[in-house]
Amino acid sequence: MKKSTKIGMSFLFILLFTSMISTTVYLYYMGDKEVTKAEKTEKAEETQETEISEETQENTTETQDWSRFFTTDFYESSFPKMGVSAVTAPIGENIVSTFRSNIPEGENVLYYGTTEDNIRKLLSREYDIIFSPALSDELLEIQREYPTDLDFVPISNEALVFLVSQKNTIQNLYLEDIQNIYSGNATTWENFTREDEQIIAYQKPEASLIQYLFCSLVLPKDMLMIPPQEIRPNAEMELESVISHYDGGQYAIGYDVYYYAKDMVFDYNVKMLSIDGIYPTKKNIAKGIYPVMTNYYAIVRENSYAGSPERKLIEYLTSPTGQELMQESGYIPLG
């Protein structure tokens, strides 16, 4: 073999060897970069998961063994007849599940209805106890039609929370901001997010308990702006103007009780806002530090006697075991 050929082949071998080493180093470096990037992404995801873990755990559905909330000294007499509405139905249902052995087979002790219907049946002695949010002034007036008044005992905490789209950059509003928005004094997001877009401030129907809570806790009825409205057919298929439902739009704001809102956050593209810098978690509401709070109540006739089944049920629900049942039912225990 000629000397020049040997030199040429040696040169090619050196080039090939150098290329292999370079490729190996490059792949190692790029792989290390990808690992670093993956680690950063994983850490970011872990941080985000940590921030929402409390809310996620609150929305985890499990098959519950309600018998563990049973107490042997609860009832020796008949079980009280209970009235519930949509928002309090789980309370009554889980009480029945817990104390099923105390209820004679085939006997119905749980009844569903509107809040007004439940109040009337309680006052007329068809029911012994009902569970409800705070009652509006109009509903409280029903007492005047009957010979006894009602006794309200708090059994859990609740809060009024405010919802915006995940696309909205705002995270916090002050109560004064909410009042300015819903009175019509603040009409655009410019002062809050620097976006010169119209605020669409949704309300609840005037007769709803949630609207009553809003007017009691946030802004009196006579200071409210006219809410967004739409044309829809009524029961008689006649077109009428009704209050629009909150749609989760990017520039919309709405409100609801925490019990309903926590599910909306996970089912829709919305988020709850901090109010005065305090986020509405179960922990903050239970501590009583969230600014816009209310209660769920066990309501009985004022003249019901101390040892009655309904009074014993109230004693149970306000006990540590009863409060644990309330928490497992999706409600926020008393602080």
PDB file of C-alpha atoms in Angstrom, residues 27-300:
ATOM      1  CA  LEU A  27     -26.214  13.497  22.895  1.00  0.00           C
ATOM      2  CA  TYR A  28     -25.171  13.354  26.544  1.00  0.00           C
ATOM      3  CA  TYR A  29     -25.339  17.144  26.845  1.00  0.00           C
ATOM      4  CA  MET A  30     -28.714  17.369  25.103  1.00  0.00           C
ATOM      5  CA  GLY A  31     -30.028  14.465  27.139  1.00  0.00           C
ATOM      6  CA  ASP A  32     -28.878  16.218  30.291  1.00  0.00           C
ATOM      7  CA  LYS A  33     -30.642  19.381  29.138  1.00  0.00           C
ATOM      8  CA  GLU A  34     -33.837  17.452  28.470  1.00  0.00           C
ATOM      9  CA  VAL A  35     -33.634  15.843  31.902  1.00  0.00           C
ATOM     10  CA  THR A  36     -33.094  19.274  33.476  1.00  0.00           C
ATOM     11  CA  LYS A  37     -36.049  20.663  31.522  1.00  0.00           C
ATOM     12  CA  ALA A  38     -38.185  17.679  32.508  1.00  0.00           C
ATOM     13  CA  GLU A  39     -37.176  18.110  36.142  1.00  0.00           C
ATOM     14  CA  LYS A  40     -38.121  21.793  36.019  1.00  0.00           C
ATOM     15  CA  THR A  41     -41.459  20.940  34.402  1.00  0.00           C
ATOM     16  CA  GLU A  42     -42.073  18.239  36.981  1.00  0.00           C
ATOM     17  CA  LYS A  43     -41.237  20.640  39.823  1.00  0.00           C
ATOM     18  CA  ALA A  44     -43.578  23.260  38.370  1.00  0.00           C
ATOM     19  CA  GLU A  45     -46.339  20.687  38.085  1.00  0.00           C
ATOM     20  CA  GLU A  46     -45.655  19.520  41.642  1.00  0.00           C
ATOM     21  CA  THR A  47     -45.907  23.126  42.868  1.00  0.00           C
ATOM     22  CA  GLN A  48     -49.195  23.609  41.043  1.00  0.00           C
ATOM     23  CA  GLU A  49     -50.493  20.289  42.369  1.00  0.00           C
ATOM     24  CA  THR A  50     -49.526  21.321  45.905  1.00  0.00           C
ATOM     25  CA  GLU A  51     -51.401  24.612  45.540  1.00  0.00           C
ATOM     26  CA  ILE A  52     -54.635  22.901  44.497  1.00  0.00           C
ATOM     27  CA  SER A  53     -54.236  19.649  46.442  1.00  0.00           C
ATOM     28  CA  GLU A  54     -56.574  20.783  49.212  1.00  0.00           C
ATOM     29  CA  GLU A  55     -59.341  21.589  46.750  1.00  0.00           C
ATOM     30  CA  THR A  56     -58.718  18.394  44.785  1.00  0.00           C
ATOM     31  CA  GLN A  57     -58.995  16.283  47.905  1.00  0.00           C
ATOM     32  CA  GLU A  58     -62.251  18.012  48.759  1.00  0.00           C
ATOM     33  CA  ASN A  59     -63.672  16.879  45.419  1.00  0.00           C
ATOM     34  CA  THR A  60     -62.487  13.266  45.586  1.00  0.00           C
ATOM     35  CA  THR A  61     -65.475  10.950  45.633  1.00  0.00           C
ATOM     36  CA  GLU A  62     -65.268   7.784  47.710  1.00  0.00           C
ATOM     37  CA  THR A  63     -67.742   5.207  48.876  1.00  0.00           C
ATOM     38  CA  GLN A  64     -68.431   6.307  52.422  1.00  0.00           C
ATOM     39  CA  ASP A  65     -69.106   3.990  55.353  1.00  0.00           C
ATOM     40  CA  TRP A  66     -71.601   6.161  57.218  1.00  0.00           C
ATOM     41  CA  SER A  67     -72.033   3.611  60.001  1.00  0.00           C
ATOM     42  CA  ARG A  68     -68.802   4.874  61.582  1.00  0.00           C
ATOM     43  CA  PHE A  69     -70.678   8.063  62.574  1.00  0.00           C
ATOM     44  CA  PHE A  70     -73.284   6.054  64.466  1.00  0.00           C
ATOM     45  CA  THR A  71     -73.670   6.686  68.204  1.00  0.00           C
ATOM     46  CA  THR A  72     -75.460   4.229  70.482  1.00  0.00           C
ATOM     47  CA  ASP A  73     -76.903   6.922  72.736  1.00  0.00           C
ATOM     48  CA  PHE A  74     -78.559   8.892  69.958  1.00  0.00           C
ATOM     49  CA  TYR A  75     -82.206   7.814  69.820  1.00  0.00           C
ATOM     50  CA  GLU A  76     -84.421   5.661  71.941  1.00  0.00           C
ATOM     51  CA  SER A  77     -87.638   7.135  70.586  1.00  0.00           C
ATOM     52  CA  SER A  78     -88.979   7.844  67.111  1.00  0.00           C
ATOM     53  CA  PHE A  79     -86.768   9.416  64.485  1.00  0.00           C
ATOM     54  CA  PRO A  80     -87.657  13.034  63.546  1.00  0.00           C
ATOM     55  CA  LYS A  81     -89.195  13.802  60.179  1.00  0.00           C
ATOM     56  CA  MET A  82     -86.658  15.906  58.246  1.00  0.00           C
ATOM     57  CA  GLY A  83     -87.219  18.362  55.409  1.00  0.00           C
ATOM     58  CA  VAL A  84     -84.405  19.246  52.973  1.00  0.00           C
ATOM     59  CA  SER A  85     -83.953  21.301  49.824  1.00  0.00           C
ATOM     60  CA  ALA A  86     -81.486  20.718  46.979  1.00  0.00           C
ATOM     61  CA  VAL A  87     -78.534  22.319  48.774  1.00  0.00           C
ATOM     62  CA  THR A  88     -79.117  20.472  52.065  1.00  0.00           C
ATOM     63  CA  ALA A  89     -80.232  17.088  50.723  1.00  0.00           C
ATOM     64  CA  PRO A  90     -76.879  15.347  51.507  1.00  0.00           C
ATOM     65  CA  ILE A  91     -77.239  16.265  55.189  1.00  0.00           C
ATOM     66  CA  GLY A  92     -80.546  14.416  55.526  1.00  0.00           C
ATOM     67  CA  GLU A  93     -79.480  11.523  53.294  1.00  0.00           C
ATOM     68  CA  ASN A  94     -76.295  10.866  55.250  1.00  0.00           C
ATOM     69  CA  ILE A  95     -78.075  11.114  58.589  1.00  0.00           C
ATOM     70  CA  VAL A  96     -80.455   8.408  57.344  1.00  0.00           C
ATOM     71  CA  SER A  97     -77.495   6.293  56.175  1.00  0.00           C
ATOM     72  CA  THR A  98     -75.801   6.681  59.558  1.00  0.00           C
ATOM     73  CA  PHE A  99     -78.824   5.830  61.707  1.00  0.00           C
ATOM     74  CA  ARG A 100     -80.624   3.412  59.422  1.00  0.00           C
ATOM     75  CA  SER A 101     -80.832   0.850  62.240  1.00  0.00           C
ATOM     76  CA  ASN A 102     -82.856   3.347  64.325  1.00  0.00           C
ATOM     77  CA  ILE A 103     -85.435   3.838  61.589  1.00  0.00           C
ATOM     78  CA  PRO A 104     -88.157   1.183  61.257  1.00  0.00           C
ATOM     79  CA  GLU A 105     -88.074  -0.566  57.880  1.00  0.00           C
ATOM     80  CA  GLY A 106     -90.404   1.087  55.394  1.00  0.00           C
ATOM     81  CA  GLU A 107     -90.744   4.299  57.428  1.00  0.00           C
ATOM     82  CA  ASN A 108     -89.967   7.499  55.541  1.00  0.00           C
ATOM     83  CA  VAL A 109     -88.272  10.217  57.604  1.00  0.00           C
ATOM     84  CA  LEU A 110     -86.681  12.321  54.833  1.00  0.00           C
ATOM     85  CA  TYR A 111     -88.677  14.666  52.614  1.00  0.00           C
ATOM     86  CA  TYR A 112     -87.578  16.865  49.727  1.00  0.00           C
ATOM     87  CA  GLY A 113     -89.119  20.200  48.825  1.00  0.00           C
ATOM     88  CA  THR A 114     -88.620  23.904  48.336  1.00  0.00           C
ATOM     89  CA  THR A 115     -87.468  25.962  51.296  1.00  0.00           C
ATOM     90  CA  GLU A 116     -90.863  27.665  51.579  1.00  0.00           C
ATOM     91  CA  ASP A 117     -92.695  24.350  51.489  1.00  0.00           C
ATOM     92  CA  ASN A 118     -90.360  22.935  54.152  1.00  0.00           C
ATOM     93  CA  ILE A 119     -90.938  25.921  56.434  1.00  0.00           C
ATOM     94  CA  ARG A 120     -94.708  25.633  56.182  1.00  0.00           C
ATOM     95  CA  LYS A 121     -94.649  21.894  56.882  1.00  0.00           C
ATOM     96  CA  LEU A 122     -92.359  22.454  59.849  1.00  0.00           C
ATOM     97  CA  LEU A 123     -94.626  25.126  61.316  1.00  0.00           C
ATOM     98  CA  SER A 124     -97.722  22.967  60.713  1.00  0.00           C
ATOM     99  CA  ARG A 125     -96.003  20.028  62.501  1.00  0.00           C
ATOM    100  CA  GLU A 126     -95.780  17.753  59.444  1.00  0.00           C
ATOM    101  CA  TYR A 127     -91.982  17.910  59.823  1.00  0.00           C
ATOM    102  CA  ASP A 128     -89.952  18.037  63.026  1.00  0.00           C
ATOM    103  CA  ILE A 129     -86.773  19.640  61.661  1.00  0.00           C
ATOM    104  CA  ILE A 130     -85.532  21.153  58.409  1.00  0.00           C
ATOM    105  CA  PHE A 131     -82.074  22.039  57.110  1.00  0.00           C
ATOM    106  CA  SER A 132     -81.557  25.280  55.228  1.00  0.00           C
ATOM    107  CA  PRO A 133     -79.278  28.221  54.518  1.00  0.00           C
ATOM    108  CA  ALA A 134     -80.206  31.563  56.082  1.00  0.00           C
ATOM    109  CA  LEU A 135     -83.798  32.526  55.285  1.00  0.00           C
ATOM    110  CA  SER A 136     -84.833  35.675  53.499  1.00  0.00           C
ATOM    111  CA  ASP A 137     -87.038  38.258  55.177  1.00  0.00           C
ATOM    112  CA  GLU A 138     -89.964  37.111  53.009  1.00  0.00           C
ATOM    113  CA  LEU A 139     -89.596  33.515  54.186  1.00  0.00           C
ATOM    114  CA  LEU A 140     -89.238  34.589  57.786  1.00  0.00           C
ATOM    115  CA  GLU A 141     -92.579  36.376  57.499  1.00  0.00           C
ATOM    116  CA  ILE A 142     -94.284  32.981  57.112  1.00  0.00           C
ATOM    117  CA  GLN A 143     -93.915  32.521  60.880  1.00  0.00           C
ATOM    118  CA  ARG A 144     -96.596  35.153  61.420  1.00  0.00           C
ATOM    119  CA  GLU A 145     -99.191  32.758  59.979  1.00  0.00           C
ATOM    120  CA  TYR A 146     -98.579  30.153  62.698  1.00  0.00           C
ATOM    121  CA  PRO A 147     -98.724  30.122  66.514  1.00  0.00           C
ATOM    122  CA  THR A 148     -95.018  29.399  67.009  1.00  0.00           C
ATOM    123  CA  ASP A 149     -91.738  30.890  65.865  1.00  0.00           C
ATOM    124  CA  LEU A 150     -88.680  29.120  64.513  1.00  0.00           C
ATOM    125  CA  ASP A 151     -85.398  28.376  66.263  1.00  0.00           C
ATOM    126  CA  PHE A 152     -82.239  28.480  64.111  1.00  0.00           C
ATOM    127  CA  VAL A 153     -79.150  26.523  65.187  1.00  0.00           C
ATOM    128  CA  PRO A 154     -75.971  26.762  63.028  1.00  0.00           C
ATOM    129  CA  ILE A 155     -74.666  23.323  62.022  1.00  0.00           C
ATOM    130  CA  SER A 156     -71.984  24.287  59.477  1.00  0.00           C
ATOM    131  CA  ASN A 157     -70.205  27.258  57.973  1.00  0.00           C
ATOM    132  CA  GLU A 158     -70.769  28.489  54.438  1.00  0.00           C
ATOM    133  CA  ALA A 159     -69.389  31.308  52.320  1.00  0.00           C
ATOM    134  CA  LEU A 160     -70.385  33.405  49.351  1.00  0.00           C
ATOM    135  CA  VAL A 161     -67.620  33.145  46.753  1.00  0.00           C
ATOM    136  CA  PHE A 162     -66.947  35.034  43.544  1.00  0.00           C
ATOM    137  CA  LEU A 163     -66.147  33.381  40.231  1.00  0.00           C
ATOM    138  CA  VAL A 164     -64.296  34.513  37.121  1.00  0.00           C
ATOM    139  CA  SER A 165     -62.871  32.755  34.069  1.00  0.00           C
ATOM    140  CA  GLN A 166     -59.458  31.103  34.261  1.00  0.00           C
ATOM    141  CA  LYS A 167     -58.575  33.383  31.325  1.00  0.00           C
ATOM    142  CA  ASN A 168     -59.058  36.430  33.531  1.00  0.00           C
ATOM    143  CA  THR A 169     -55.722  37.403  35.110  1.00  0.00           C
ATOM    144  CA  ILE A 170     -57.290  38.796  38.280  1.00  0.00           C
ATOM    145  CA  GLN A 171     -56.771  36.785  41.470  1.00  0.00           C
ATOM    146  CA  ASN A 172     -58.098  39.080  44.223  1.00  0.00           C
ATOM    147  CA  LEU A 173     -60.768  41.701  44.734  1.00  0.00           C
ATOM    148  CA  TYR A 174     -61.552  43.721  47.826  1.00  0.00           C
ATOM    149  CA  LEU A 175     -65.093  43.737  49.158  1.00  0.00           C
ATOM    150  CA  GLU A 176     -65.278  47.408  48.228  1.00  0.00           C
ATOM    151  CA  ASP A 177     -64.392  46.446  44.629  1.00  0.00           C
ATOM    152  CA  ILE A 178     -67.264  43.936  44.581  1.00  0.00           C
ATOM    153  CA  GLN A 179     -69.628  46.594  45.865  1.00  0.00           C
ATOM    154  CA  ASN A 180     -68.458  49.056  43.207  1.00  0.00           C
ATOM    155  CA  ILE A 181     -68.871  46.468  40.456  1.00  0.00           C
ATOM    156  CA  TYR A 182     -72.383  45.416  41.454  1.00  0.00           C
ATOM    157  CA  SER A 183     -73.589  48.951  42.125  1.00  0.00           C
ATOM    158  CA  GLY A 184     -72.461  49.954  38.626  1.00  0.00           C
ATOM    159  CA  ASN A 185     -69.698  52.332  39.788  1.00  0.00           C
ATOM    160  CA  ALA A 186     -66.962  50.147  38.266  1.00  0.00           C
ATOM    161  CA  THR A 187     -67.866  49.076  34.744  1.00  0.00           C
ATOM    162  CA  THR A 188     -64.588  47.894  33.162  1.00  0.00           C
ATOM    163  CA  TRP A 189     -61.697  45.631  34.176  1.00  0.00           C
ATOM    164  CA  GLU A 190     -59.198  48.434  33.475  1.00  0.00           C
ATOM    165  CA  ASN A 191     -58.667  49.323  37.153  1.00  0.00           C
ATOM    166  CA  PHE A 192     -58.185  45.678  38.097  1.00  0.00           C
ATOM    167  CA  THR A 193     -56.413  43.959  35.180  1.00  0.00           C
ATOM    168  CA  ARG A 194     -55.496  46.882  32.883  1.00  0.00           C
ATOM    169  CA  GLU A 195     -57.804  45.401  30.235  1.00  0.00           C
ATOM    170  CA  ASP A 196     -60.279  47.974  28.993  1.00  0.00           C
ATOM    171  CA  GLU A 197     -63.108  45.445  28.722  1.00  0.00           C
ATOM    172  CA  GLN A 198     -66.654  45.720  30.011  1.00  0.00           C
ATOM    173  CA  ILE A 199     -67.399  43.863  33.260  1.00  0.00           C
ATOM    174  CA  ILE A 200     -70.377  41.537  32.877  1.00  0.00           C
ATOM    175  CA  ALA A 201     -71.642  41.200  36.457  1.00  0.00           C
ATOM    176  CA  TYR A 202     -74.109  38.343  36.763  1.00  0.00           C
ATOM    177  CA  GLN A 203     -76.592  38.047  39.611  1.00  0.00           C
ATOM    178  CA  LYS A 204     -78.965  35.381  40.924  1.00  0.00           C
ATOM    179  CA  PRO A 205     -82.762  35.446  40.530  1.00  0.00           C
ATOM    180  CA  GLU A 206     -84.320  37.900  42.965  1.00  0.00           C
ATOM    181  CA  ALA A 207     -86.273  35.258  44.885  1.00  0.00           C
ATOM    182  CA  SER A 208     -83.307  32.888  45.390  1.00  0.00           C
ATOM    183  CA  LEU A 209     -81.683  32.424  48.803  1.00  0.00           C
ATOM    184  CA  ILE A 210     -78.243  33.034  47.282  1.00  0.00           C
ATOM    185  CA  GLN A 211     -79.385  36.438  46.037  1.00  0.00           C
ATOM    186  CA  TYR A 212     -80.742  37.150  49.503  1.00  0.00           C
ATOM    187  CA  LEU A 213     -77.346  36.240  50.991  1.00  0.00           C
ATOM    188  CA  PHE A 214     -75.606  38.552  48.532  1.00  0.00           C
ATOM    189  CA  CYS A 215     -77.886  41.457  49.474  1.00  0.00           C
ATOM    190  CA  SER A 216     -77.411  40.702  53.189  1.00  0.00           C
ATOM    191  CA  LEU A 217     -73.641  40.196  53.155  1.00  0.00           C
ATOM    192  CA  VAL A 218     -72.370  42.367  50.304  1.00  0.00           C
ATOM    193  CA  LEU A 219     -74.703  45.014  48.901  1.00  0.00           C
ATOM    194  CA  PRO A 220     -78.268  46.030  49.817  1.00  0.00           C
ATOM    195  CA  LYS A 221     -80.929  45.312  47.225  1.00  0.00           C
ATOM    196  CA  ASP A 222     -81.683  48.987  46.586  1.00  0.00           C
ATOM    197  CA  MET A 223     -78.043  49.653  45.588  1.00  0.00           C
ATOM    198  CA  LEU A 224     -77.811  46.868  42.988  1.00  0.00           C
ATOM    199  CA  MET A 225     -77.456  47.620  39.311  1.00  0.00           C
ATOM    200  CA  ILE A 226     -79.846  45.991  36.815  1.00  0.00           C
ATOM    201  CA  PRO A 227     -78.441  42.505  36.073  1.00  0.00           C
ATOM    202  CA  PRO A 228     -77.780  41.092  32.576  1.00  0.00           C
ATOM    203  CA  GLN A 229     -81.004  39.709  31.135  1.00  0.00           C
ATOM    204  CA  GLU A 230     -82.096  37.525  28.241  1.00  0.00           C
ATOM    205  CA  ILE A 231     -85.303  36.500  26.519  1.00  0.00           C
ATOM    206  CA  ARG A 232     -86.470  32.945  27.234  1.00  0.00           C
ATOM    207  CA  PRO A 233     -89.786  31.067  26.969  1.00  0.00           C
ATOM    208  CA  ASN A 234     -91.633  30.518  30.260  1.00  0.00           C
ATOM    209  CA  ALA A 235     -93.718  27.506  31.316  1.00  0.00           C
ATOM    210  CA  GLU A 236     -96.550  28.709  29.065  1.00  0.00           C
ATOM    211  CA  MET A 237     -94.054  29.005  26.176  1.00  0.00           C
ATOM    212  CA  GLU A 238     -94.398  32.779  26.218  1.00  0.00           C
ATOM    213  CA  LEU A 239     -91.225  34.829  25.768  1.00  0.00           C
ATOM    214  CA  GLU A 240     -90.182  36.841  28.780  1.00  0.00           C
ATOM    215  CA  SER A 241     -87.135  38.714  30.041  1.00  0.00           C
ATOM    216  CA  VAL A 242     -85.276  36.814  32.770  1.00  0.00           C
ATOM    217  CA  ILE A 243     -81.982  37.234  34.632  1.00  0.00           C
ATOM    218  CA  SER A 244     -79.134  35.621  32.708  1.00  0.00           C
ATOM    219  CA  HIS A 245     -77.171  32.780  34.296  1.00  0.00           C
ATOM    220  CA  TYR A 246     -73.446  33.206  34.887  1.00  0.00           C
ATOM    221  CA  ASP A 247     -71.689  31.766  31.819  1.00  0.00           C
ATOM    222  CA  GLY A 248     -68.024  31.751  32.904  1.00  0.00           C
ATOM    223  CA  GLY A 249     -67.061  34.182  30.133  1.00  0.00           C
ATOM    224  CA  GLN A 250     -63.620  35.790  30.118  1.00  0.00           C
ATOM    225  CA  TYR A 251     -64.895  39.180  31.291  1.00  0.00           C
ATOM    226  CA  ALA A 252     -67.781  37.956  33.440  1.00  0.00           C
ATOM    227  CA  ILE A 253     -68.052  37.708  37.215  1.00  0.00           C
ATOM    228  CA  GLY A 254     -70.601  35.752  39.212  1.00  0.00           C
ATOM    229  CA  TYR A 255     -71.145  34.386  42.704  1.00  0.00           C
ATOM    230  CA  ASP A 256     -72.430  31.296  44.446  1.00  0.00           C
ATOM    231  CA  VAL A 257     -72.169  29.512  47.765  1.00  0.00           C
ATOM    232  CA  TYR A 258     -68.962  27.531  48.248  1.00  0.00           C
ATOM    233  CA  TYR A 259     -70.895  24.244  48.335  1.00  0.00           C
ATOM    234  CA  TYR A 260     -71.839  24.664  44.664  1.00  0.00           C
ATOM    235  CA  ALA A 261     -68.844  26.711  43.493  1.00  0.00           C
ATOM    236  CA  LYS A 262     -66.174  24.152  44.448  1.00  0.00           C
ATOM    237  CA  ASP A 263     -67.660  21.754  41.894  1.00  0.00           C
ATOM    238  CA  MET A 264     -67.867  24.453  39.214  1.00  0.00           C
ATOM    239  CA  VAL A 265     -64.133  25.128  39.585  1.00  0.00           C
ATOM    240  CA  PHE A 266     -63.381  21.535  38.664  1.00  0.00           C
ATOM    241  CA  ASP A 267     -66.132  21.069  36.072  1.00  0.00           C
ATOM    242  CA  TYR A 268     -65.797  24.386  34.242  1.00  0.00           C
ATOM    243  CA  ASN A 269     -63.033  26.770  33.258  1.00  0.00           C
ATOM    244  CA  VAL A 270     -63.562  29.117  36.211  1.00  0.00           C
ATOM    245  CA  LYS A 271     -61.762  30.007  39.435  1.00  0.00           C
ATOM    246  CA  MET A 272     -62.712  31.453  42.795  1.00  0.00           C
ATOM    247  CA  LEU A 273     -61.257  34.838  43.747  1.00  0.00           C
ATOM    248  CA  SER A 274     -59.575  35.812  46.965  1.00  0.00           C
ATOM    249  CA  ILE A 275     -61.524  38.527  48.783  1.00  0.00           C
ATOM    250  CA  ASP A 276     -59.462  41.028  50.786  1.00  0.00           C
ATOM    251  CA  GLY A 277     -56.492  38.760  50.152  1.00  0.00           C
ATOM    252  CA  ILE A 278     -58.086  35.635  51.657  1.00  0.00           C
ATOM    253  CA  TYR A 279     -58.833  32.651  49.413  1.00  0.00           C
ATOM    254  CA  PRO A 280     -62.043  30.683  50.128  1.00  0.00           C
ATOM    255  CA  THR A 281     -60.678  27.290  51.169  1.00  0.00           C
ATOM    256  CA  LYS A 282     -62.511  25.037  53.590  1.00  0.00           C
ATOM    257  CA  LYS A 283     -59.798  25.754  56.147  1.00  0.00           C
ATOM    258  CA  ASN A 284     -60.155  29.536  55.888  1.00  0.00           C
ATOM    259  CA  ILE A 285     -63.947  29.343  56.007  1.00  0.00           C
ATOM    260  CA  ALA A 286     -63.883  26.972  58.997  1.00  0.00           C
ATOM    261  CA  LYS A 287     -61.550  29.402  60.795  1.00  0.00           C
ATOM    262  CA  GLY A 288     -63.980  32.241  60.079  1.00  0.00           C
ATOM    263  CA  ILE A 289     -61.352  34.438  58.426  1.00  0.00           C
ATOM    264  CA  TYR A 290     -62.909  34.581  54.942  1.00  0.00           C
ATOM    265  CA  PRO A 291     -64.766  37.919  54.687  1.00  0.00           C
ATOM    266  CA  VAL A 292     -68.157  36.844  53.263  1.00  0.00           C
ATOM    267  CA  MET A 293     -69.530  34.079  55.465  1.00  0.00           C
ATOM    268  CA  THR A 294     -72.865  32.595  56.491  1.00  0.00           C
ATOM    269  CA  ASN A 295     -74.200  29.278  57.873  1.00  0.00           C
ATOM    270  CA  TYR A 296     -76.406  26.285  57.258  1.00  0.00           C
ATOM    271  CA  TYR A 297     -79.001  25.817  59.959  1.00  0.00           C
ATOM    272  CA  ALA A 298     -81.007  23.118  61.628  1.00  0.00           C
ATOM    273  CA  ILE A 299     -84.410  24.769  62.097  1.00  0.00           C
ATOM    274  CA  VAL A 300     -87.006  23.560  64.586  1.00  0.00           C
TER     275      VAL A 300
END
